[in-house]
PDB file of C-alpha atoms in Angstrom:
ATOM      1  CA  MET A1143     175.901 197.222 123.829  1.00 46.00           C
ATOM      2  CA  THR A1144     176.376 196.476 120.154  1.00 47.00           C
ATOM      3  CA  THR A1145     173.902 194.108 118.531  1.00 47.00           C
ATOM      4  CA  ILE A1146     175.330 191.826 115.851  1.00 46.00           C
ATOM      5  CA  THR A1147     172.942 190.529 113.229  1.00 44.00           C
ATOM      6  CA  PRO A1148     173.679 186.907 112.280  1.00 46.00           C
ATOM      7  CA  LEU A1149     174.551 186.459 108.626  1.00 43.00           C
ATOM      8  CA  ASN A1150     171.943 183.725 108.160  1.00 46.00           C
ATOM      9  CA  THR A1151     169.143 186.190 108.942  1.00 41.00           C
ATOM     10  CA  MET A1152     170.024 188.504 106.044  1.00 40.00           C
ATOM     11  CA  PRO A1153     167.494 188.338 103.185  1.00 40.00           C
ATOM     12  CA  ASN A1154     168.748 186.038 100.483  1.00 42.00           C
ATOM     13  CA  THR A1155     167.397 187.433  97.249  1.00 41.00           C
ATOM     14  CA  ALA A1156     169.113 184.734  95.192  1.00 40.00           C
ATOM     15  CA  ALA A1157     167.151 181.929  96.848  1.00 37.00           C
ATOM     16  CA  ARG A1158     164.144 181.323  94.686  1.00 52.00           C
ATOM     17  CA  SER A1159     162.061 178.279  94.158  1.00 72.00           C
ATOM     18  CA  SER A1160     162.177 176.616  90.781  1.00 75.00           C
ATOM     19  CA  ALA A1161     158.620 177.709  89.997  1.00 77.00           C
ATOM     20  CA  GLN A1162     159.391 181.322  90.861  1.00 83.00           C
ATOM     21  CA  THR A1163     162.466 181.287  88.659  1.00 84.00           C
ATOM     22  CA  ILE A1164     160.572 179.830  85.722  1.00 83.00           C
ATOM     23  CA  LEU A1165     157.747 182.345  86.142  1.00 87.00           C
ATOM     24  CA  ARG A1166     160.211 185.228  86.335  1.00 87.00           C
ATOM     25  CA  ARG A1167     161.965 184.126  83.148  1.00 87.00           C
ATOM     26  CA  PHE A1168     158.660 183.713  81.344  1.00 88.00           C
ATOM     27  CA  ARG A1169     157.455 187.160  82.390  1.00 89.00           C
ATOM     28  CA  ARG A1170     160.683 188.693  81.089  1.00 89.00           C
ATOM     29  CA  HIS A1171     160.115 187.128  77.659  1.00 89.00           C
ATOM     30  CA  ARG A1172     158.350 189.932  75.774  1.00 91.00           C
ATOM     31  CA  ALA A1173     157.174 187.849  72.827  1.00 91.00           C
ATOM     32  CA  ALA A1174     155.762 185.176  75.135  1.00 92.00           C
ATOM     33  CA  MET A1175     153.906 187.712  77.262  1.00 94.00           C
ATOM     34  CA  SER A1176     152.536 189.375  74.118  1.00 94.00           C
ATOM     35  CA  GLY A1177     151.380 185.979  72.851  1.00 94.00           C
ATOM     36  CA  PHE A1178     149.793 185.200  76.207  1.00 94.00           C
ATOM     37  CA  VAL A1179     147.859 188.479  76.186  1.00 95.00           C
ATOM     38  CA  VAL A1180     146.703 187.971  72.576  1.00 95.00           C
ATOM     39  CA  LEU A1181     145.577 184.383  73.230  1.00 94.00           C
ATOM     40  CA  LEU A1182     143.770 185.415  76.400  1.00 95.00           C
ATOM     41  CA  LEU A1183     141.985 188.244  74.590  1.00 95.00           C
ATOM     42  CA  VAL A1184     140.940 185.950  71.735  1.00 94.00           C
ATOM     43  CA  MET A1185     139.595 183.348  74.162  1.00 95.00           C
ATOM     44  CA  VAL A1186     137.696 185.898  76.238  1.00 95.00           C
ATOM     45  CA  LEU A1187     136.258 187.528  73.113  1.00 93.00           C
ATOM     46  CA  ALA A1188     135.251 184.227  71.498  1.00 93.00           C
ATOM     47  CA  PHE A1189     133.593 182.685  74.544  1.00 93.00           C
ATOM     48  CA  SER A1190     132.008 185.824  75.980  1.00 92.00           C
ATOM     49  CA  ALA A1191     130.650 187.415  72.791  1.00 91.00           C
ATOM     50  CA  ILE A1192     128.124 184.755  71.787  1.00 90.00           C
ATOM     51  CA  GLY A1193     128.132 182.756  75.010  1.00 89.00           C
ATOM     52  CA  PHE A1194     129.035 179.150  75.598  1.00 87.00           C
ATOM     53  CA  GLY A1195     126.699 176.366  76.661  1.00 79.00           C
ATOM     54  CA  PRO A1196     124.149 177.687  79.163  1.00 83.00           C
ATOM     55  CA  PHE A1197     125.978 181.007  79.532  1.00 85.00           C
ATOM     56  CA  PRO A1198     124.648 183.826  77.318  1.00 86.00           C
ATOM     57  CA  GLY A1199     126.894 186.272  75.486  1.00 87.00           C
ATOM     58  CA  TRP A1200     126.879 190.037  75.230  1.00 90.00           C
ATOM     59  CA  TRP A1201     126.662 190.239  71.425  1.00 89.00           C
ATOM     60  CA  LYS A1202     123.130 190.921  70.223  1.00 87.00           C
ATOM     61  CA  GLN A1203     123.243 189.035  66.906  1.00 87.00           C
ATOM     62  CA  ASP A1204     122.691 185.283  66.493  1.00 87.00           C
ATOM     63  CA  TYR A1205     125.089 183.492  64.147  1.00 86.00           C
ATOM     64  CA  LYS A1206     122.286 181.122  63.075  1.00 85.00           C
ATOM     65  CA  VAL A1207     119.699 183.751  62.053  1.00 85.00           C
ATOM     66  CA  PRO A1208     119.872 185.304  58.553  1.00 85.00           C
ATOM     67  CA  MET A1209     118.992 189.000  58.344  1.00 87.00           C
ATOM     68  CA  PRO A1210     118.476 191.509  55.529  1.00 85.00           C
ATOM     69  CA  LEU A1211     121.804 192.712  54.159  1.00 83.00           C
ATOM     70  CA  PHE A1212     122.918 195.937  55.808  1.00 82.00           C
ATOM     71  CA  HIS A1213     125.276 198.178  53.855  1.00 79.00           C
ATOM     72  CA  ALA A1214     125.538 195.466  51.178  1.00 79.00           C
ATOM     73  CA  GLY A1215     126.885 193.058  53.792  1.00 81.00           C
ATOM     74  CA  ALA A1216     130.131 195.031  54.225  1.00 85.00           C
ATOM     75  CA  PRO A1217     131.815 195.339  57.659  1.00 86.00           C
ATOM     76  CA  THR A1218     130.530 198.209  59.791  1.00 85.00           C
ATOM     77  CA  LEU A1219     133.574 198.235  62.098  1.00 84.00           C
ATOM     78  CA  SER A1220     135.016 201.718  62.451  1.00 79.00           C
ATOM     79  CA  VAL A1221     138.411 202.464  63.969  1.00 78.00           C
ATOM     80  CA  TRP A1222     137.779 206.211  64.257  1.00 78.00           C
ATOM     81  CA  PRO A1223     135.430 207.100  65.690  1.00 81.00           C
ATOM     82  CA  PRO A1224     135.481 203.706  67.462  1.00 81.00           C
ATOM     83  CA  SER A1225     132.314 201.813  66.634  1.00 80.00           C
ATOM     84  CA  LEU A1226     131.255 198.190  66.065  1.00 83.00           C
ATOM     85  CA  GLY A1227     128.093 199.026  64.168  1.00 82.00           C
ATOM     86  CA  GLU A1228     125.418 196.470  63.376  1.00 86.00           C
ATOM     87  CA  HIS A1229     127.745 193.929  61.762  1.00 87.00           C
ATOM     88  CA  PRO A1230     131.413 194.718  62.530  1.00 91.00           C
ATOM     89  CA  PHE A1231     132.728 191.834  60.400  1.00 90.00           C
ATOM     90  CA  GLY A1232     129.981 192.165  57.788  1.00 88.00           C
ATOM     91  CA  GLN A1233     127.427 189.534  56.773  1.00 88.00           C
ATOM     92  CA  ASP A1234     127.733 186.325  54.828  1.00 87.00           C
ATOM     93  CA  ASN A1235     125.897 185.446  51.616  1.00 83.00           C
ATOM     94  CA  ILE A1236     122.599 184.743  53.359  1.00 85.00           C
ATOM     95  CA  GLY A1237     122.747 187.639  55.811  1.00 87.00           C
ATOM     96  CA  ARG A1238     124.126 185.974  58.955  1.00 90.00           C
ATOM     97  CA  ASP A1239     126.249 188.157  61.199  1.00 90.00           C
ATOM     98  CA  TYR A1240     129.867 187.302  60.381  1.00 91.00           C
ATOM     99  CA  PHE A1241     131.251 188.501  63.704  1.00 92.00           C
ATOM    100  CA  ALA A1242     129.077 185.968  65.526  1.00 92.00           C
ATOM    101  CA  LEU A1243     130.021 183.272  62.996  1.00 92.00           C
ATOM    102  CA  THR A1244     133.731 184.003  63.427  1.00 93.00           C
ATOM    103  CA  MET A1245     133.413 183.882  67.205  1.00 93.00           C
ATOM    104  CA  LYS A1246     131.659 180.514  66.954  1.00 92.00           C
ATOM    105  CA  GLY A1247     134.375 179.237  64.635  1.00 91.00           C
ATOM    106  CA  ALA A1248     137.087 180.469  66.996  1.00 92.00           C
ATOM    107  CA  GLN A1249     135.384 178.673  69.886  1.00 92.00           C
ATOM    108  CA  GLN A1250     135.298 175.387  68.021  1.00 89.00           C
ATOM    109  CA  SER A1251     138.865 175.686  66.749  1.00 89.00           C
ATOM    110  CA  LEU A1252     140.161 176.483  70.244  1.00 91.00           C
ATOM    111  CA  ILE A1253     138.275 173.520  71.731  1.00 90.00           C
ATOM    112  CA  ILE A1254     139.766 171.189  69.134  1.00 88.00           C
ATOM    113  CA  ALA A1255     143.278 172.593  69.598  1.00 89.00           C
ATOM    114  CA  PHE A1256     143.292 172.254  73.382  1.00 90.00           C
ATOM    115  CA  LEU A1257     141.668 168.821  73.225  1.00 91.00           C
ATOM    116  CA  VAL A1258     144.360 167.671  70.803  1.00 89.00           C
ATOM    117  CA  GLY A1259     147.022 169.106  73.098  1.00 90.00           C
ATOM    118  CA  ILE A1260     145.630 167.351  76.189  1.00 92.00           C
ATOM    119  CA  VAL A1261     144.973 163.951  74.578  1.00 92.00           C
ATOM    120  CA  GLY A1262     148.165 163.904  72.511  1.00 91.00           C
ATOM    121  CA  THR A1263     150.315 165.036  75.444  1.00 92.00           C
ATOM    122  CA  ALA A1264     148.869 162.409  77.775  1.00 93.00           C
ATOM    123  CA  ILE A1265     149.368 159.556  75.300  1.00 93.00           C
ATOM    124  CA  GLY A1266     152.818 160.681  74.169  1.00 93.00           C
ATOM    125  CA  THR A1267     154.022 161.167  77.738  1.00 93.00           C
ATOM    126  CA  VAL A1268     152.891 157.729  78.925  1.00 93.00           C
ATOM    127  CA  ILE A1269     154.245 155.860  75.899  1.00 93.00           C
ATOM    128  CA  GLY A1270     157.564 157.729  75.930  1.00 93.00           C
ATOM    129  CA  ALA A1271     157.965 157.274  79.694  1.00 92.00           C
ATOM    130  CA  VAL A1272     157.240 153.545  79.642  1.00 92.00           C
ATOM    131  CA  ALA A1273     159.502 152.948  76.629  1.00 92.00           C
ATOM    132  CA  GLY A1274     162.382 154.972  78.061  1.00 91.00           C
ATOM    133  CA  TYR A1275     162.233 153.481  81.532  1.00 91.00           C
ATOM    134  CA  PHE A1276     161.716 149.764  80.863  1.00 90.00           C
ATOM    135  CA  ARG A1277     163.802 149.474  77.660  1.00 86.00           C
ATOM    136  CA  GLY A1278     164.038 145.975  76.159  1.00 87.00           C
ATOM    137  CA  TRP A1279     161.092 144.497  74.302  1.00 92.00           C
ATOM    138  CA  THR A1280     158.724 147.086  75.787  1.00 90.00           C
ATOM    139  CA  GLU A1281     160.707 149.898  74.195  1.00 91.00           C
ATOM    140  CA  ALA A1282     160.987 147.989  70.914  1.00 92.00           C
ATOM    141  CA  VAL A1283     157.235 147.395  70.632  1.00 93.00           C
ATOM    142  CA  LEU A1284     156.228 150.946  71.600  1.00 93.00           C
ATOM    143  CA  MET A1285     158.809 152.617  69.351  1.00 92.00           C
ATOM    144  CA  ARG A1286     157.867 150.457  66.374  1.00 92.00           C
ATOM    145  CA  LEU A1287     154.238 151.437  66.997  1.00 92.00           C
ATOM    146  CA  THR A1288     155.375 155.064  67.040  1.00 91.00           C
ATOM    147  CA  ASP A1289     157.251 154.592  63.758  1.00 90.00           C
ATOM    148  CA  VAL A1290     154.134 153.100  62.149  1.00 88.00           C
ATOM    149  CA  MET A1291     151.996 156.026  63.329  1.00 87.00           C
ATOM    150  CA  ILE A1292     154.512 158.501  61.912  1.00 86.00           C
ATOM    151  CA  THR A1293     154.390 156.902  58.466  1.00 85.00           C
ATOM    152  CA  ILE A1294     150.590 157.073  58.193  1.00 81.00           C
ATOM    153  CA  PRO A1295     149.439 160.160  56.219  1.00 79.00           C
ATOM    154  CA  LEU A1296     147.305 162.090  58.680  1.00 74.00           C
ATOM    155  CA  VAL A1297     145.122 163.781  56.082  1.00 73.00           C
ATOM    156  CA  ALA A1298     144.321 160.449  54.421  1.00 75.00           C
ATOM    157  CA  VAL A1299     143.385 158.867  57.752  1.00 74.00           C
ATOM    158  CA  ALA A1300     141.229 161.874  58.634  1.00 69.00           C
ATOM    159  CA  ALA A1301     139.445 161.594  55.308  1.00 68.00           C
ATOM    160  CA  VAL A1302     138.691 157.899  55.879  1.00 71.00           C
ATOM    161  CA  ILE A1303     137.450 158.525  59.417  1.00 67.00           C
ATOM    162  CA  ALA A1304     135.299 161.470  58.306  1.00 62.00           C
ATOM    163  CA  VAL A1305     133.665 159.458  55.518  1.00 62.00           C
ATOM    164  CA  SER A1306     133.128 156.332  57.620  1.00 61.00           C
ATOM    165  CA  THR A1307     131.651 158.149  60.632  1.00 55.00           C
ATOM    166  CA  GLY A1308     129.760 160.793  58.708  1.00 51.00           C
ATOM    167  CA  GLY A1309     131.024 163.468  61.097  1.00 54.00           C
ATOM    168  CA  VAL A1310     129.651 161.718  64.187  1.00 52.00           C
ATOM    169  CA  GLY A1311     131.093 163.254  67.340  1.00 60.00           C
ATOM    170  CA  GLY A1312     131.459 166.717  65.886  1.00 72.00           C
ATOM    171  CA  VAL A1313     134.113 168.965  67.337  1.00 79.00           C
ATOM    172  CA  TRP A1314     134.827 166.739  70.325  1.00 82.00           C
ATOM    173  CA  GLY A1315     135.166 163.641  68.163  1.00 81.00           C
ATOM    174  CA  LEU A1316     137.536 165.389  65.757  1.00 80.00           C
ATOM    175  CA  GLY A1317     139.654 166.727  68.619  1.00 84.00           C
ATOM    176  CA  ALA A1318     139.899 163.311  70.263  1.00 84.00           C
ATOM    177  CA  PHE A1319     140.801 161.647  66.962  1.00 83.00           C
ATOM    178  CA  LEU A1320     143.551 164.153  66.165  1.00 84.00           C
ATOM    179  CA  GLY A1321     144.914 163.722  69.691  1.00 87.00           C
ATOM    180  CA  LEU A1322     145.068 159.955  69.174  1.00 86.00           C
ATOM    181  CA  VAL A1323     147.296 160.298  66.109  1.00 84.00           C
ATOM    182  CA  THR A1324     149.514 163.310  66.941  1.00 85.00           C
ATOM    183  CA  TRP A1325     151.405 162.071  69.999  1.00 90.00           C
ATOM    184  CA  THR A1326     154.380 160.533  68.200  1.00 89.00           C
ATOM    185  CA  GLY A1327     156.803 163.467  68.389  1.00 89.00           C
ATOM    186  CA  LEU A1328     156.316 163.951  72.120  1.00 91.00           C
ATOM    187  CA  ALA A1329     156.706 160.206  72.755  1.00 92.00           C
ATOM    188  CA  ARG A1330     160.155 160.263  71.172  1.00 92.00           C
ATOM    189  CA  ILE A1331     161.190 163.339  73.157  1.00 91.00           C
ATOM    190  CA  VAL A1332     159.997 161.928  76.488  1.00 92.00           C
ATOM    191  CA  ARG A1333     161.674 158.596  75.761  1.00 92.00           C
ATOM    192  CA  GLY A1334     164.998 160.380  75.221  1.00 91.00           C
ATOM    193  CA  GLU A1335     164.634 162.264  78.499  1.00 90.00           C
ATOM    194  CA  PHE A1336     163.817 159.067  80.395  1.00 91.00           C
ATOM    195  CA  LEU A1337     166.771 157.218  78.875  1.00 90.00           C
ATOM    196  CA  SER A1338     169.024 159.868  80.369  1.00 88.00           C
ATOM    197  CA  LEU A1339     167.314 160.332  83.736  1.00 89.00           C
ATOM    198  CA  ARG A1340     166.866 156.623  84.551  1.00 87.00           C
ATOM    199  CA  GLU A1341     170.637 156.360  85.075  1.00 85.00           C
ATOM    200  CA  LYS A1342     170.817 159.216  87.604  1.00 86.00           C
ATOM    201  CA  GLU A1343     171.699 158.729  91.262  1.00 88.00           C
ATOM    202  CA  PHE A1344     168.287 159.744  92.600  1.00 87.00           C
ATOM    203  CA  VAL A1345     166.651 156.945  90.584  1.00 87.00           C
ATOM    204  CA  ASP A1346     169.132 154.406  91.960  1.00 86.00           C
ATOM    205  CA  ALA A1347     168.385 155.688  95.458  1.00 90.00           C
ATOM    206  CA  ALA A1348     164.641 155.257  94.911  1.00 87.00           C
ATOM    207  CA  ARG A1349     165.186 151.697  93.675  1.00 87.00           C
ATOM    208  CA  SER A1350     167.368 150.884  96.675  1.00 87.00           C
ATOM    209  CA  VAL A1351     164.565 151.749  99.117  1.00 88.00           C
ATOM    210  CA  GLY A1352     162.098 149.549  97.247  1.00 86.00           C
ATOM    211  CA  ALA A1353     160.125 152.143  95.285  1.00 86.00           C
ATOM    212  CA  SER A1354     157.925 150.615  92.593  1.00 87.00           C
ATOM    213  CA  SER A1355     158.503 151.311  88.907  1.00 86.00           C
ATOM    214  CA  ALA A1356     155.274 153.312  88.691  1.00 87.00           C
ATOM    215  CA  ARG A1357     156.334 155.495  91.623  1.00 88.00           C
ATOM    216  CA  ILE A1358     159.788 156.082  90.143  1.00 89.00           C
ATOM    217  CA  ILE A1359     158.300 157.009  86.774  1.00 88.00           C
ATOM    218  CA  PHE A1360     155.536 159.347  87.953  1.00 86.00           C
ATOM    219  CA  ARG A1361     156.998 160.718  91.210  1.00 86.00           C
ATOM    220  CA  HIS A1362     160.718 160.940  90.503  1.00 86.00           C
ATOM    221  CA  ILE A1363     161.527 161.051  86.783  1.00 88.00           C
ATOM    222  CA  LEU A1364     158.417 162.614  85.236  1.00 87.00           C
ATOM    223  CA  PRO A1365     158.606 165.867  87.266  1.00 84.00           C
ATOM    224  CA  ASN A1366     162.093 166.405  85.848  1.00 85.00           C
ATOM    225  CA  THR A1367     160.728 166.251  82.292  1.00 87.00           C
ATOM    226  CA  ILE A1368     157.758 168.559  82.887  1.00 86.00           C
ATOM    227  CA  GLY A1369     159.446 171.462  81.099  1.00 84.00           C
ATOM    228  CA  VAL A1370     159.891 169.511  77.878  1.00 87.00           C
ATOM    229  CA  ILE A1371     156.331 168.205  78.089  1.00 90.00           C
ATOM    230  CA  ILE A1372     154.769 171.637  78.618  1.00 88.00           C
ATOM    231  CA  VAL A1373     156.697 173.180  75.743  1.00 86.00           C
ATOM    232  CA  SER A1374     155.765 170.291  73.444  1.00 88.00           C
ATOM    233  CA  ALA A1375     152.116 170.608  74.486  1.00 89.00           C
ATOM    234  CA  THR A1376     151.990 174.290  73.522  1.00 88.00           C
ATOM    235  CA  LEU A1377     153.538 173.556  70.147  1.00 85.00           C
ATOM    236  CA  ALA A1378     151.032 170.719  69.657  1.00 87.00           C
ATOM    237  CA  ILE A1379     148.184 173.158  70.300  1.00 88.00           C
ATOM    238  CA  SER A1380     149.567 175.548  67.699  1.00 85.00           C
ATOM    239  CA  SER A1381     149.963 172.739  65.170  1.00 86.00           C
ATOM    240  CA  ALA A1382     146.446 171.509  65.937  1.00 85.00           C
ATOM    241  CA  ILE A1383     144.957 174.903  65.045  1.00 85.00           C
ATOM    242  CA  LEU A1384     146.624 174.771  61.637  1.00 83.00           C
ATOM    243  CA  LEU A1385     145.844 171.075  61.142  1.00 83.00           C
ATOM    244  CA  GLU A1386     142.165 171.514  61.974  1.00 81.00           C
ATOM    245  CA  SER A1387     141.971 174.482  59.626  1.00 81.00           C
ATOM    246  CA  ALA A1388     143.571 172.481  56.835  1.00 81.00           C
ATOM    247  CA  LEU A1389     141.275 169.477  57.354  1.00 81.00           C
ATOM    248  CA  SER A1390     138.154 171.653  57.508  1.00 78.00           C
ATOM    249  CA  PHE A1391     139.299 173.535  54.420  1.00 76.00           C
ATOM    250  CA  LEU A1392     139.568 170.212  52.580  1.00 76.00           C
ATOM    251  CA  GLY A1393     136.152 169.132  53.846  1.00 74.00           C
ATOM    252  CA  PHE A1394     137.432 166.435  56.238  1.00 75.00           C
ATOM    253  CA  GLY A1395     137.151 168.362  59.502  1.00 74.00           C
ATOM    254  CA  VAL A1396     134.261 170.111  61.209  1.00 76.00           C
ATOM    255  CA  ARG A1397     130.957 169.701  59.405  1.00 74.00           C
ATOM    256  CA  SER A1398     127.733 171.685  59.342  1.00 73.00           C
ATOM    257  CA  PRO A1399     125.844 172.617  61.515  1.00 73.00           C
ATOM    258  CA  ASP A1400     129.088 172.994  63.500  1.00 78.00           C
ATOM    259  CA  THR A1401     131.578 175.487  62.195  1.00 84.00           C
ATOM    260  CA  SER A1402     135.240 176.372  62.642  1.00 86.00           C
ATOM    261  CA  LEU A1403     137.692 178.925  61.322  1.00 88.00           C
ATOM    262  CA  GLY A1404     138.921 176.487  58.681  1.00 85.00           C
ATOM    263  CA  GLN A1405     135.397 175.680  57.562  1.00 86.00           C
ATOM    264  CA  LEU A1406     134.556 179.385  57.232  1.00 88.00           C
ATOM    265  CA  ILE A1407     137.546 179.872  54.939  1.00 86.00           C
ATOM    266  CA  ASN A1408     136.475 176.824  52.942  1.00 83.00           C
ATOM    267  CA  ASN A1409     132.872 178.029  52.655  1.00 83.00           C
ATOM    268  CA  TYR A1410     133.760 181.509  51.457  1.00 82.00           C
ATOM    269  CA  ARG A1411     136.995 181.040  49.530  1.00 79.00           C
ATOM    270  CA  SER A1412     135.144 181.788  46.306  1.00 75.00           C
ATOM    271  CA  ALA A1413     134.260 185.240  47.692  1.00 75.00           C
ATOM    272  CA  MET A1414     137.921 186.256  47.990  1.00 74.00           C
ATOM    273  CA  THR A1415     137.753 188.703  45.085  1.00 77.00           C
ATOM    274  CA  VAL A1416     134.270 190.160  45.608  1.00 81.00           C
ATOM    275  CA  ARG A1417     133.753 190.007  49.396  1.00 85.00           C
ATOM    276  CA  PRO A1418     137.248 189.468  50.797  1.00 85.00           C
ATOM    277  CA  TRP A1419     136.290 190.132  54.415  1.00 85.00           C
ATOM    278  CA  LEU A1420     134.581 186.723  54.507  1.00 88.00           C
ATOM    279  CA  PHE A1421     138.029 185.220  53.942  1.00 86.00           C
ATOM    280  CA  TRP A1422     140.134 187.685  55.917  1.00 88.00           C
ATOM    281  CA  TRP A1423     138.547 187.538  59.367  1.00 91.00           C
ATOM    282  CA  PRO A1424     138.827 183.753  59.972  1.00 91.00           C
ATOM    283  CA  GLY A1425     142.327 183.809  58.486  1.00 89.00           C
ATOM    284  CA  LEU A1426     143.429 186.607  60.810  1.00 92.00           C
ATOM    285  CA  PHE A1427     142.143 184.712  63.837  1.00 93.00           C
ATOM    286  CA  ILE A1428     143.944 181.528  62.753  1.00 91.00           C
ATOM    287  CA  ILE A1429     147.207 183.455  62.356  1.00 91.00           C
ATOM    288  CA  ALA A1430     146.748 185.286  65.660  1.00 93.00           C
ATOM    289  CA  ILE A1431     146.060 182.100  67.641  1.00 92.00           C
ATOM    290  CA  ALA A1432     148.863 180.097  66.019  1.00 90.00           C
ATOM    291  CA  LEU A1433     151.455 182.865  66.469  1.00 92.00           C
ATOM    292  CA  ALA A1434     150.367 183.544  70.057  1.00 93.00           C
ATOM    293  CA  VAL A1435     150.704 179.886  71.053  1.00 91.00           C
ATOM    294  CA  ASN A1436     154.068 179.616  69.274  1.00 90.00           C
ATOM    295  CA  PHE A1437     155.364 182.673  71.136  1.00 92.00           C
ATOM    296  CA  ILE A1438     154.149 181.188  74.419  1.00 92.00           C
ATOM    297  CA  GLY A1439     155.941 177.941  73.573  1.00 88.00           C
ATOM    298  CA  ASP A1440     159.182 179.815  72.832  1.00 88.00           C
ATOM    299  CA  GLY A1441     158.888 181.638  76.146  1.00 89.00           C
ATOM    300  CA  LEU A1442     158.262 178.433  78.082  1.00 88.00           C
ATOM    301  CA  ARG A1443     161.212 176.758  76.381  1.00 85.00           C
ATOM    302  CA  ASP A1444     163.520 179.573  77.481  1.00 85.00           C
ATOM    303  CA  ALA A1445     161.963 179.701  80.960  1.00 85.00           C
ATOM    304  CA  PHE A1446     162.577 175.996  81.584  1.00 81.00           C
ATOM    305  CA  ASP A1447     166.118 176.136  80.161  1.00 72.00           C
ATOM    306  CA  PRO A1448     168.507 175.823  83.147  1.00 64.00           C
ATOM    307  CA  ARG A1449     171.248 177.562  81.152  1.00 60.00           C
ATOM    308  CA  GLN A1450     169.405 180.873  81.304  1.00 58.00           C
ATOM    309  CA  ASP A1451     171.059 183.462  83.495  1.00 53.00           C
ATOM    310  CA  ARG A1452     169.461 183.850  86.904  1.00 47.00           C
ATOM    311  CA  ALA A1453     169.298 187.556  87.510  1.00 44.00           C
ATOM    312  CA  LYS A1454     169.066 188.726  91.099  1.00 39.00           C
ATOM    313  CA  ALA A1455     165.914 190.510  92.154  1.00 39.00           C
TER     314      ALA A1455
END
C-alpha cells in the first residue's frame, strides 16, 4: 500500500516569524555584526576591568591612586610578544594608571549615552505618537513645542544648566538632561508614522469594537513603528557619545571627581605633542563606540526594511 504524504505536512522553510526574519537580516549584515562585537567588547572591557559599583574588577591598578612614573609614564603595552605590562596605556601627569582612567571614562560615557537613548526615545515616542494620532490642537501644541526645542542651542543650554547646578547629579544628571532635550527628531519621525498608520483598516477595526485611544496607540499602532524607533534610538546613542564628549571637552559636561572620555581629552589636550598617548586612547574609544553604534543602527535599519529580499533558509 502506497502512503501519500499530505502537502501541508511538508516543512515550509519560507514561513518565518517577523522576529526571526529581522534577526536573520541583521546577522547577515557584516558591518552591523562587526559593530555589535566591538561595542560588546568595549562594554565588557570597561565594566569588568576596574569593576562597577560593588563588583570588583580584574585590573590591579586604581585609577584614583597616583604612583611613581614607570618608564617615564609611557605605555607598556606590547603587541609582540603580547603583554600589558604595568601601565598598558601609560600614566598621566601625576602618575595615575591611564588604562584604569580610560576604562572609568568609557564607563561614564556609555552610561550617559544609553541614558540619553532611553530617556530621549521614551519622550520622543510618546510625544510623536500622541501628536500623530489625535491631530488637531494637540498636534499643533506638541509640534510647536518640538519646534521651540529644536531652535534652542543645546551647548548654550548645557552651559547654563552646568553653571546653575554646579554639576549636581553627575553622570546620571547629565544623561537625564541630555535625554530631555534630544527627543525632537524622533518625535517628528514617530508622528509621521502615526499619521500614516492611523488611517489603516486595522485601526478602523479596533475603533469599531470600542478600543480606547490608549489601547489603539500602544497595542496596535506603536508595534508597527518599533523598527523606526529602535533605529532612531541607536543613532541617538551614537550622537550622545559625541555630544557628551564635546560638552565635557568644553567644560560643560562631566566634572571632577567623575570623569569621561571627553573630559580626559580636555584635561590632556595640551600634552598632544609631548605625551600624545594621553590624547589618543580616549579618542580611539570615542571613535570605536560611535562607529560601532552607527554600524548597528545601519544594520537594524536594513533588517527592519520590508523591501529587503527574504532569502530561503
